[in-house]
């Protein structure tokens, strides 16, 4: 079997920077609380009319350009988002049209914070299995339009932001690039971080009562999610190293999903990794769900934090619960 590696990365962030102070005008919160409990200092919000498909398409354009190929070279689109422009069709087809691609497959992935790594595992399999040569994987979110900005929703609203990241996966010699992917889920916790309504199991699927009850806003059992996250991140990171006969000492960089600075710090401590080996940009973008890992990866590449031959672990945890890791030899 041939290998598969990331040959290009890209990102797209909305221009509008929203600092914690701005949120204090809309709800009972403070810059001090947000920074202490989450590490977030600012996030980006889109202007009206911009969807995750737009941000995703822009990130994809950058990733394709950085890969040194053209949109016509892409054989498959994988789009991960919990905030697609529409319930259907998914964002993948919108990117196919917007980038003027061939009539290639467009697969939408619904695994929230793990969506990008779930999507990357699909790209890995298709490229390693010689089904395709170039697979585009996008993680993009517009969450600012769907948050509860009243004090009732403050625990969730202060964390999340908008953004997009993308990669192109192409062929590599065996042993280089994506070494392995590890995906997990535990659906018994589905309601601990979810958006309850509108729901096709209700009839009619959208009602005034739902809206009055605020069921159309995301709800999170924050402490519970936190506790599970700090256990699963180290576990799935070690799983990827063990699978490849490596140890934590071999790891050059861990890029965890950017959920909360305290989670990232707890994970680094649990793995006994020095601070410089655990990437964080949550202070600038908040939690961008499926977009956070590809945005972080693109920044790491741009900043020269990853060199050829480095062992890099990407790891995620979030709604589902789902968690995952991907181990790379860059
Ligand atoms: O993307 C992956 C999934 N998401 C995550 O990984 C997030 C995981 N969870 C977290 O990051 C944290 O649980 C939160 C940041 C969401 C909350 O932090 P916490 O330290 O767990 O706070 P808490 O929910 O236990 O609330 C503590 C207090 C409460 O007040 P009382 O009941 O102690 O009086 C909250 O009402 O903080 C209050 N609070 C706030 N205060 C000011 C909650 N949100 C806010 C806020 N501003 N934004």
mmCIF file of C-alpha atoms and ligand atoms in Angstrom:
data_model
loop_
_atom_site.group_PDB
_atom_site.id
_atom_site.type_symbol
_atom_site.label_atom_id
_atom_site.label_comp_id
_atom_site.label_asym_id
_atom_site.label_seq_id
_atom_site.Cartn_x
_atom_site.Cartn_y
_atom_site.Cartn_z
ATOM 1 C CA UNK A 1 0.000 0.000 0.000
ATOM 2 C CA UNK A 2 1.240 3.506 -0.785
ATOM 3 C CA UNK A 3 1.303 6.270 1.830
ATOM 4 C CA UNK A 4 -0.803 9.419 2.111
ATOM 5 C CA UNK A 5 0.362 12.808 3.298
ATOM 6 C CA UNK A 6 -0.887 16.349 3.727
ATOM 7 C CA UNK A 7 0.551 18.251 0.754
ATOM 8 C CA UNK A 8 -1.116 21.626 1.392
ATOM 9 C CA UNK A 9 -2.843 23.488 4.217
ATOM 10 C CA UNK A 10 -4.991 26.638 4.269
ATOM 11 C CA UNK A 11 -7.295 28.658 6.517
ATOM 12 C CA UNK A 12 -9.896 31.422 6.346
ATOM 13 C CA UNK A 13 -10.915 33.580 9.298
ATOM 14 C CA UNK A 14 -13.572 36.291 9.233
ATOM 15 C CA UNK A 15 -12.184 39.817 9.523
ATOM 16 C CA UNK A 16 -14.391 40.798 12.476
ATOM 17 C CA UNK A 17 -12.565 40.352 15.791
ATOM 18 C CA UNK A 18 -14.872 40.083 18.810
ATOM 19 C CA UNK A 19 -13.115 40.697 22.112
ATOM 20 C CA UNK A 20 -14.444 39.510 25.453
ATOM 21 C CA UNK A 21 -15.394 43.088 26.348
ATOM 22 C CA UNK A 22 -17.906 43.124 23.498
ATOM 23 C CA UNK A 23 -19.660 40.069 24.952
ATOM 24 C CA UNK A 24 -19.960 41.765 28.347
ATOM 25 C CA UNK A 25 -22.342 44.235 26.676
ATOM 26 C CA UNK A 26 -24.705 41.401 25.728
ATOM 27 C CA UNK A 27 -24.637 39.109 28.797
ATOM 28 C CA UNK A 28 -23.557 38.976 32.418
ATOM 29 C CA UNK A 29 -19.933 37.903 32.008
ATOM 30 C CA UNK A 30 -16.457 39.401 32.331
ATOM 31 C CA UNK A 31 -13.160 39.327 30.515
ATOM 32 C CA UNK A 32 -11.600 37.977 33.714
ATOM 33 C CA UNK A 33 -14.008 35.009 33.940
ATOM 34 C CA UNK A 34 -13.636 34.095 30.269
ATOM 35 C CA UNK A 35 -9.834 34.307 30.297
ATOM 36 C CA UNK A 36 -9.490 32.398 33.582
ATOM 37 C CA UNK A 37 -11.944 29.603 32.746
ATOM 38 C CA UNK A 38 -11.282 29.210 28.992
ATOM 39 C CA UNK A 39 -8.167 31.144 27.921
ATOM 40 C CA UNK A 40 -10.176 32.833 25.140
ATOM 41 C CA UNK A 41 -9.460 36.556 24.654
ATOM 42 C CA UNK A 42 -11.116 37.070 21.276
ATOM 43 C CA UNK A 43 -12.833 35.161 18.495
ATOM 44 C CA UNK A 44 -13.941 35.915 14.924
ATOM 45 C CA UNK A 45 -17.536 36.355 13.773
ATOM 46 C CA UNK A 46 -18.739 36.473 10.171
ATOM 47 C CA UNK A 47 -20.751 39.329 8.722
ATOM 48 C CA UNK A 48 -24.337 38.497 7.706
ATOM 49 C CA UNK A 49 -24.520 36.487 4.490
ATOM 50 C CA UNK A 50 -21.338 34.494 5.028
ATOM 51 C CA UNK A 51 -21.787 30.787 5.641
ATOM 52 C CA UNK A 52 -19.396 27.990 6.556
ATOM 53 C CA UNK A 53 -19.385 26.979 2.878
ATOM 54 C CA UNK A 54 -17.902 30.390 1.990
ATOM 55 C CA UNK A 55 -15.201 30.190 4.659
ATOM 56 C CA UNK A 56 -14.575 26.554 3.742
ATOM 57 C CA UNK A 57 -14.198 27.385 0.050
ATOM 58 C CA UNK A 58 -11.680 30.128 0.849
ATOM 59 C CA UNK A 59 -9.647 27.835 3.117
ATOM 60 C CA UNK A 60 -9.795 25.156 0.397
ATOM 61 C CA UNK A 61 -8.503 27.587 -2.239
ATOM 62 C CA UNK A 62 -5.537 28.390 -0.002
ATOM 63 C CA UNK A 63 -4.808 24.720 0.734
ATOM 64 C CA UNK A 64 -4.983 23.807 -2.968
ATOM 65 C CA UNK A 65 -2.655 26.703 -3.894
ATOM 66 C CA UNK A 66 -0.202 25.720 -1.149
ATOM 67 C CA UNK A 67 -0.267 22.150 -2.461
ATOM 68 C CA UNK A 68 0.801 23.479 -5.868
ATOM 69 C CA UNK A 69 -2.196 21.970 -7.671
ATOM 70 C CA UNK A 70 -5.471 23.334 -9.064
ATOM 71 C CA UNK A 71 -9.118 22.671 -8.096
ATOM 72 C CA UNK A 72 -9.363 20.442 -11.189
ATOM 73 C CA UNK A 73 -6.864 18.049 -9.608
ATOM 74 C CA UNK A 74 -9.135 17.329 -6.629
ATOM 75 C CA UNK A 75 -10.761 13.868 -6.814
ATOM 76 C CA UNK A 76 -12.978 14.029 -3.717
ATOM 77 C CA UNK A 77 -14.242 16.689 -1.292
ATOM 78 C CA UNK A 78 -14.800 15.878 2.376
ATOM 79 C CA UNK A 79 -16.506 18.678 4.316
ATOM 80 C CA UNK A 80 -16.818 18.537 8.111
ATOM 81 C CA UNK A 81 -19.144 21.017 9.842
ATOM 82 C CA UNK A 82 -21.805 21.173 12.539
ATOM 83 C CA UNK A 83 -23.001 24.440 11.024
ATOM 84 C CA UNK A 84 -23.600 23.799 7.310
ATOM 85 C CA UNK A 85 -25.319 26.584 5.338
ATOM 86 C CA UNK A 86 -28.448 24.441 4.990
ATOM 87 C CA UNK A 87 -29.867 21.243 6.463
ATOM 88 C CA UNK A 88 -29.516 19.848 2.958
ATOM 89 C CA UNK A 89 -27.757 19.663 0.618
ATOM 90 C CA UNK A 90 -24.472 19.651 2.492
ATOM 91 C CA UNK A 91 -21.613 22.108 2.104
ATOM 92 C CA UNK A 92 -19.466 19.781 -0.019
ATOM 93 C CA UNK A 93 -21.491 20.343 -3.171
ATOM 94 C CA UNK A 94 -21.435 24.118 -2.618
ATOM 95 C CA UNK A 95 -17.635 24.036 -2.565
ATOM 96 C CA UNK A 96 -17.576 21.853 -5.691
ATOM 97 C CA UNK A 97 -19.570 24.526 -7.502
ATOM 98 C CA UNK A 98 -17.789 27.530 -6.021
ATOM 99 C CA UNK A 99 -14.305 26.266 -6.882
ATOM 100 C CA UNK A 100 -15.359 25.120 -10.355
ATOM 101 C CA UNK A 101 -14.290 21.557 -9.717
ATOM 102 C CA UNK A 102 -15.014 18.488 -11.815
ATOM 103 C CA UNK A 103 -18.164 16.554 -10.844
ATOM 104 C CA UNK A 104 -16.255 14.776 -8.085
ATOM 105 C CA UNK A 105 -17.814 13.217 -4.986
ATOM 106 C CA UNK A 106 -18.686 15.551 -2.108
ATOM 107 C CA UNK A 107 -18.973 13.905 1.281
ATOM 108 C CA UNK A 108 -20.315 15.743 4.338
ATOM 109 C CA UNK A 109 -19.155 14.655 7.777
ATOM 110 C CA UNK A 110 -21.203 15.241 10.956
ATOM 111 C CA UNK A 111 -18.876 14.648 13.873
ATOM 112 C CA UNK A 112 -18.521 18.108 15.384
ATOM 113 C CA UNK A 113 -15.131 18.704 17.037
ATOM 114 C CA UNK A 114 -13.858 15.365 15.682
ATOM 115 C CA UNK A 115 -15.296 16.012 12.215
ATOM 116 C CA UNK A 116 -12.026 17.095 10.658
ATOM 117 C CA UNK A 117 -10.096 14.054 11.879
ATOM 118 C CA UNK A 118 -12.923 11.730 10.884
ATOM 119 C CA UNK A 119 -12.776 13.339 7.420
ATOM 120 C CA UNK A 120 -8.996 13.103 7.286
ATOM 121 C CA UNK A 121 -9.233 9.364 7.955
ATOM 122 C CA UNK A 122 -11.473 9.031 4.877
ATOM 123 C CA UNK A 123 -8.906 10.898 2.777
ATOM 124 C CA UNK A 124 -6.148 8.697 4.186
ATOM 125 C CA UNK A 125 -7.997 5.511 3.233
ATOM 126 C CA UNK A 126 -8.884 6.667 -0.282
ATOM 127 C CA UNK A 127 -5.345 7.814 -1.076
ATOM 128 C CA UNK A 128 -3.579 4.850 0.531
ATOM 129 C CA UNK A 129 -5.997 2.502 -1.234
ATOM 130 C CA UNK A 130 -5.252 4.187 -4.603
ATOM 131 C CA UNK A 131 -8.907 5.109 -5.163
ATOM 132 C CA UNK A 132 -7.964 8.791 -5.434
ATOM 133 C CA UNK A 133 -4.797 10.885 -5.746
ATOM 134 C CA UNK A 134 -5.953 14.175 -4.221
ATOM 135 C CA UNK A 135 -8.600 14.477 -1.519
ATOM 136 C CA UNK A 136 -9.629 17.868 -0.129
ATOM 137 C CA UNK A 137 -10.636 17.866 3.545
ATOM 138 C CA UNK A 138 -12.324 20.961 4.978
ATOM 139 C CA UNK A 139 -13.428 21.843 8.510
ATOM 140 C CA UNK A 140 -15.525 25.021 8.678
ATOM 141 C CA UNK A 141 -17.983 26.611 11.062
ATOM 142 C CA UNK A 142 -20.214 29.634 11.396
ATOM 143 C CA UNK A 143 -21.433 29.351 14.977
ATOM 144 C CA UNK A 144 -21.939 33.005 15.896
ATOM 145 C CA UNK A 145 -25.335 33.120 14.178
ATOM 146 C CA UNK A 146 -26.738 30.323 16.368
ATOM 147 C CA UNK A 147 -25.614 31.152 19.911
ATOM 148 C CA UNK A 148 -27.725 32.309 22.839
ATOM 149 C CA UNK A 149 -26.204 35.689 23.709
ATOM 150 C CA UNK A 150 -28.401 36.125 26.780
ATOM 151 C CA UNK A 151 -26.918 35.370 30.207
ATOM 152 C CA UNK A 152 -28.666 31.983 30.075
ATOM 153 C CA UNK A 153 -26.426 30.907 27.210
ATOM 154 C CA UNK A 154 -23.179 32.485 28.421
ATOM 155 C CA UNK A 155 -21.337 29.251 29.240
ATOM 156 C CA UNK A 156 -21.538 28.215 25.574
ATOM 157 C CA UNK A 157 -21.589 31.595 23.833
ATOM 158 C CA UNK A 158 -18.238 32.845 25.156
ATOM 159 C CA UNK A 159 -16.343 29.809 23.895
ATOM 160 C CA UNK A 160 -17.296 29.404 20.258
ATOM 161 C CA UNK A 161 -16.109 31.221 17.144
ATOM 162 C CA UNK A 162 -16.214 31.095 13.351
ATOM 163 C CA UNK A 163 -13.481 29.958 10.970
ATOM 164 C CA UNK A 164 -12.298 27.388 8.468
ATOM 165 C CA UNK A 165 -9.272 25.253 7.721
ATOM 166 C CA UNK A 166 -8.507 22.815 4.930
ATOM 167 C CA UNK A 167 -5.881 20.353 3.755
ATOM 168 C CA UNK A 168 -5.138 18.452 0.561
ATOM 169 C CA UNK A 169 -4.107 14.828 1.025
ATOM 170 C CA UNK A 170 -1.978 13.285 -1.709
ATOM 171 C CA UNK A 171 0.195 10.205 -2.290
ATOM 172 C CA UNK A 172 3.409 9.573 -0.341
ATOM 173 C CA UNK A 173 5.993 6.864 0.051
ATOM 174 C CA UNK A 174 4.963 4.306 2.718
ATOM 175 C CA UNK A 175 5.899 5.336 6.251
ATOM 176 C CA UNK A 176 5.661 9.067 5.501
ATOM 177 C CA UNK A 177 2.684 11.358 6.090
ATOM 178 C CA UNK A 178 -0.416 9.990 7.783
ATOM 179 C CA UNK A 179 0.744 7.001 9.802
ATOM 180 C CA UNK A 180 -2.644 6.047 11.275
ATOM 181 C CA UNK A 181 -6.060 7.342 12.359
ATOM 182 C CA UNK A 182 -7.995 6.344 15.471
ATOM 183 C CA UNK A 183 -11.696 7.124 15.744
ATOM 184 C CA UNK A 184 -14.007 6.676 18.761
ATOM 185 C CA UNK A 185 -17.568 7.466 19.812
ATOM 186 C CA UNK A 186 -19.794 7.007 22.855
ATOM 187 C CA UNK A 187 -23.370 7.954 21.973
ATOM 188 C CA UNK A 188 -24.714 7.626 25.498
ATOM 189 C CA UNK A 189 -23.395 11.144 26.021
ATOM 190 C CA UNK A 190 -25.108 12.579 22.910
ATOM 191 C CA UNK A 191 -27.267 14.936 24.974
ATOM 192 C CA UNK A 192 -24.376 16.347 26.997
ATOM 193 C CA UNK A 193 -23.428 18.616 24.112
ATOM 194 C CA UNK A 194 -26.150 18.975 21.546
ATOM 195 C CA UNK A 195 -28.621 21.072 19.633
ATOM 196 C CA UNK A 196 -32.014 19.590 20.415
ATOM 197 C CA UNK A 197 -34.242 21.314 17.864
ATOM 198 C CA UNK A 198 -35.493 21.728 15.216
ATOM 199 C CA UNK A 199 -35.670 17.966 14.935
ATOM 200 C CA UNK A 200 -37.154 15.661 12.314
ATOM 201 C CA UNK A 201 -38.387 13.379 15.094
ATOM 202 C CA UNK A 202 -40.852 16.109 16.116
ATOM 203 C CA UNK A 203 -43.989 16.711 14.072
ATOM 204 C CA UNK A 204 -44.030 19.454 12.952
ATOM 205 C CA UNK A 205 -40.261 19.675 13.008
ATOM 206 C CA UNK A 206 -40.191 23.321 14.139
ATOM 207 C CA UNK A 207 -42.604 24.994 16.548
ATOM 208 C CA UNK A 208 -42.980 28.280 18.401
ATOM 209 C CA UNK A 209 -42.744 26.297 21.667
ATOM 210 C CA UNK A 210 -39.281 25.041 20.749
ATOM 211 C CA UNK A 211 -38.111 28.553 20.141
ATOM 212 C CA UNK A 212 -39.733 29.877 23.327
ATOM 213 C CA UNK A 213 -37.947 27.147 25.277
ATOM 214 C CA UNK A 214 -34.625 28.004 23.587
ATOM 215 C CA UNK A 215 -34.217 24.458 22.275
ATOM 216 C CA UNK A 216 -32.658 25.817 19.090
ATOM 217 C CA UNK A 217 -29.544 26.909 21.003
ATOM 218 C CA UNK A 218 -26.642 24.532 21.677
ATOM 219 C CA UNK A 219 -26.561 23.135 25.239
ATOM 220 C CA UNK A 220 -23.517 21.795 27.000
ATOM 221 C CA UNK A 221 -22.905 20.016 30.260
ATOM 222 C CA UNK A 222 -19.585 21.866 30.473
ATOM 223 C CA UNK A 223 -17.977 20.232 33.493
ATOM 224 C CA UNK A 224 -18.901 16.788 32.260
ATOM 225 C CA UNK A 225 -17.483 17.454 28.796
ATOM 226 C CA UNK A 226 -14.347 18.855 30.423
ATOM 227 C CA UNK A 227 -13.809 15.746 32.580
ATOM 228 C CA UNK A 228 -14.185 13.379 29.641
ATOM 229 C CA UNK A 229 -11.990 15.525 27.392
ATOM 230 C CA UNK A 230 -9.008 15.529 29.744
ATOM 231 C CA UNK A 231 -9.182 11.724 29.891
ATOM 232 C CA UNK A 232 -9.791 10.990 26.197
ATOM 233 C CA UNK A 233 -7.228 13.380 24.664
ATOM 234 C CA UNK A 234 -4.205 11.725 26.343
ATOM 235 C CA UNK A 235 -5.665 8.245 25.818
ATOM 236 C CA UNK A 236 -6.157 8.672 22.065
ATOM 237 C CA UNK A 237 -2.773 10.396 21.650
ATOM 238 C CA UNK A 238 -1.012 7.470 23.334
ATOM 239 C CA UNK A 239 -3.082 5.015 21.258
ATOM 240 C CA UNK A 240 -1.702 6.526 18.045
ATOM 241 C CA UNK A 241 1.893 6.425 19.292
ATOM 242 C CA UNK A 242 1.589 2.845 20.543
ATOM 243 C CA UNK A 243 0.101 1.704 17.224
ATOM 244 C CA UNK A 244 3.218 2.979 15.448
ATOM 245 C CA UNK A 245 5.771 1.682 17.962
ATOM 246 C CA UNK A 246 6.545 5.211 19.179
ATOM 247 C CA UNK A 247 6.555 6.859 22.604
ATOM 248 C CA UNK A 248 5.726 10.297 23.918
ATOM 249 C CA UNK A 249 9.448 11.129 23.681
ATOM 250 C CA UNK A 250 9.192 10.784 19.877
ATOM 251 C CA UNK A 251 6.425 13.370 19.642
ATOM 252 C CA UNK A 252 7.536 16.739 18.220
ATOM 253 C CA UNK A 253 4.172 18.465 18.468
ATOM 254 C CA UNK A 254 0.653 17.778 19.726
ATOM 255 C CA UNK A 255 -2.082 19.801 18.022
ATOM 256 C CA UNK A 256 -5.228 19.232 20.061
ATOM 257 C CA UNK A 257 -8.668 20.494 19.084
ATOM 258 C CA UNK A 258 -8.828 23.977 20.621
ATOM 259 C CA UNK A 259 -11.641 23.539 23.154
ATOM 260 C CA UNK A 260 -10.423 25.402 26.198
ATOM 261 C CA UNK A 261 -6.897 26.413 27.302
ATOM 262 C CA UNK A 262 -7.358 24.618 30.627
ATOM 263 C CA UNK A 263 -8.151 21.374 28.789
ATOM 264 C CA UNK A 264 -5.072 21.783 26.565
ATOM 265 C CA UNK A 265 -2.871 22.475 29.604
ATOM 266 C CA UNK A 266 -4.292 19.493 31.512
ATOM 267 C CA UNK A 267 -3.661 17.229 28.516
ATOM 268 C CA UNK A 268 -0.082 18.488 28.170
ATOM 269 C CA UNK A 269 0.501 17.861 31.883
ATOM 270 C CA UNK A 270 -1.031 14.367 31.740
ATOM 271 C CA UNK A 271 1.298 13.464 28.868
ATOM 272 C CA UNK A 272 4.240 15.235 30.558
ATOM 273 C CA UNK A 273 4.796 17.301 27.437
ATOM 274 C CA UNK A 274 6.624 20.637 27.707
ATOM 275 C CA UNK A 275 4.459 23.650 26.870
ATOM 276 C CA UNK A 276 6.200 24.286 23.531
ATOM 277 C CA UNK A 277 5.159 20.839 22.284
ATOM 278 C CA UNK A 278 1.427 21.503 22.724
ATOM 279 C CA UNK A 279 -0.002 24.008 20.269
ATOM 280 C CA UNK A 280 -2.613 26.539 21.331
ATOM 281 C CA UNK A 281 -4.330 29.424 19.561
ATOM 282 C CA UNK A 282 -7.642 29.291 21.446
ATOM 283 C CA UNK A 283 -6.952 32.733 22.898
ATOM 284 C CA UNK A 284 -7.328 34.253 19.395
ATOM 285 C CA UNK A 285 -10.123 32.207 17.815
ATOM 286 C CA UNK A 286 -12.051 30.516 20.631
ATOM 287 C CA UNK A 287 -13.368 27.049 19.868
ATOM 288 C CA UNK A 288 -14.012 26.692 16.138
ATOM 289 C CA UNK A 289 -15.181 23.051 16.381
ATOM 290 C CA UNK A 290 -14.385 21.176 13.108
ATOM 291 C CA UNK A 291 -12.205 24.054 11.920
ATOM 292 C CA UNK A 292 -9.885 24.274 14.913
ATOM 293 C CA UNK A 293 -7.380 21.544 13.999
ATOM 294 C CA UNK A 294 -6.853 22.520 10.331
ATOM 295 C CA UNK A 295 -6.559 26.219 11.303
ATOM 296 C CA UNK A 296 -3.979 25.294 13.946
ATOM 297 C CA UNK A 297 -2.103 23.014 11.528
ATOM 298 C CA UNK A 298 -1.938 25.742 8.892
ATOM 299 C CA UNK A 299 -0.553 28.209 11.459
ATOM 300 C CA UNK A 300 2.046 25.672 12.608
ATOM 301 C CA UNK A 301 3.182 25.093 9.015
ATOM 302 C CA UNK A 302 3.315 28.838 8.349
ATOM 303 C CA UNK A 303 5.283 29.496 11.554
ATOM 304 C CA UNK A 304 7.790 26.748 10.712
ATOM 305 C CA UNK A 305 6.860 24.813 13.850
ATOM 306 C CA UNK A 306 6.795 21.540 11.904
ATOM 307 C CA UNK A 307 9.883 20.266 10.107
ATOM 308 C CA UNK A 308 10.280 17.354 7.723
ATOM 309 C CA UNK A 309 10.400 14.080 9.628
ATOM 310 C CA UNK A 310 8.666 15.463 12.741
ATOM 311 C CA UNK A 311 6.116 13.238 14.480
ATOM 312 C CA UNK A 312 2.944 15.293 14.940
ATOM 313 C CA UNK A 313 -0.253 14.146 16.629
ATOM 314 C CA UNK A 314 -3.630 15.730 15.880
ATOM 315 C CA UNK A 315 -6.249 14.930 18.535
ATOM 316 C CA UNK A 316 -9.896 15.805 19.067
ATOM 317 C CA UNK A 317 -12.738 15.444 21.542
ATOM 318 C CA UNK A 318 -16.274 16.769 21.398
ATOM 319 C CA UNK A 319 -19.994 16.361 20.947
ATOM 320 C CA UNK A 320 -21.195 12.809 20.428
ATOM 321 C CA UNK A 321 -19.117 12.147 22.399
ATOM 322 C CA UNK A 322 -16.581 11.562 19.655
ATOM 323 C CA UNK A 323 -12.819 11.614 19.904
ATOM 324 C CA UNK A 324 -10.006 10.819 17.495
ATOM 325 C CA UNK A 325 -6.318 11.122 16.713
ATOM 326 C CA UNK A 326 -4.180 11.144 13.585
ATOM 327 C CA UNK A 327 -0.444 10.550 13.764
ATOM 328 C CA UNK A 328 1.735 12.171 11.109
ATOM 329 C CA UNK A 329 5.377 11.820 10.121
ATOM 330 C CA UNK A 330 5.732 15.198 8.386
HETATM 331 O O1 LIG B 1 -15.364 21.550 21.767
HETATM 332 C C1 LIG B 1 -15.365 20.475 22.652
HETATM 333 C C2 LIG B 1 -16.449 20.542 23.584
HETATM 334 N N1 LIG B 1 -16.421 21.605 24.545
HETATM 335 C C3 LIG B 1 -15.536 21.645 25.554
HETATM 336 O O2 LIG B 1 -14.581 20.931 25.599
HETATM 337 C C4 LIG B 1 -15.829 22.607 26.680
HETATM 338 C C5 LIG B 1 -15.673 21.913 28.001
HETATM 339 N N2 LIG B 1 -16.097 22.690 29.148
HETATM 340 C C6 LIG B 1 -15.571 23.884 29.484
HETATM 341 O O3 LIG B 1 -14.702 24.384 28.794
HETATM 342 C C7 LIG B 1 -16.030 24.517 30.768
HETATM 343 O O4 LIG B 1 -16.843 23.628 31.477
HETATM 344 C C8 LIG B 1 -16.784 25.851 30.563
HETATM 345 C C9 LIG B 1 -15.803 26.920 30.095
HETATM 346 C C10 LIG B 1 -17.900 25.701 29.562
HETATM 347 C C11 LIG B 1 -17.381 26.329 31.876
HETATM 348 O O5 LIG B 1 -16.375 26.460 32.846
HETATM 349 P P1 LIG B 1 -16.540 25.825 34.275
HETATM 350 O O6 LIG B 1 -15.359 26.189 35.020
HETATM 351 O O7 LIG B 1 -16.825 24.356 34.103
HETATM 352 O O8 LIG B 1 -17.801 26.592 34.853
HETATM 353 P P2 LIG B 1 -19.228 26.041 35.321
HETATM 354 O O9 LIG B 1 -20.061 25.688 34.132
HETATM 355 O O10 LIG B 1 -19.038 24.994 36.351
HETATM 356 O O11 LIG B 1 -19.816 27.306 35.990
HETATM 357 C C12 LIG B 1 -19.189 27.929 37.128
HETATM 358 C C13 LIG B 1 -19.895 29.245 37.401
HETATM 359 C C14 LIG B 1 -21.416 29.123 37.426
HETATM 360 O O12 LIG B 1 -21.917 29.999 38.407
HETATM 361 P P3 LIG B 1 -22.305 29.439 39.887
HETATM 362 O O13 LIG B 1 -23.386 28.434 39.623
HETATM 363 O O14 LIG B 1 -21.069 28.840 40.428
HETATM 364 O O15 LIG B 1 -22.775 30.680 40.575
HETATM 365 C C15 LIG B 1 -21.824 29.623 36.072
HETATM 366 O O16 LIG B 1 -23.137 30.159 36.059
HETATM 367 O O17 LIG B 1 -19.583 30.182 36.361
HETATM 368 C C16 LIG B 1 -20.802 30.690 35.820
HETATM 369 N N3 LIG B 1 -20.590 30.964 34.398
HETATM 370 C C17 LIG B 1 -20.170 32.151 33.958
HETATM 371 N N4 LIG B 1 -19.860 33.286 34.580
HETATM 372 C C18 LIG B 1 -19.450 34.327 33.829
HETATM 373 C C19 LIG B 1 -20.757 30.125 33.351
HETATM 374 N N5 LIG B 1 -20.447 30.763 32.211
HETATM 375 C C20 LIG B 1 -20.076 32.023 32.557
HETATM 376 C C21 LIG B 1 -19.647 33.151 31.833
HETATM 377 N N6 LIG B 1 -19.347 34.276 32.511
HETATM 378 N N7 LIG B 1 -19.520 33.131 30.493
#
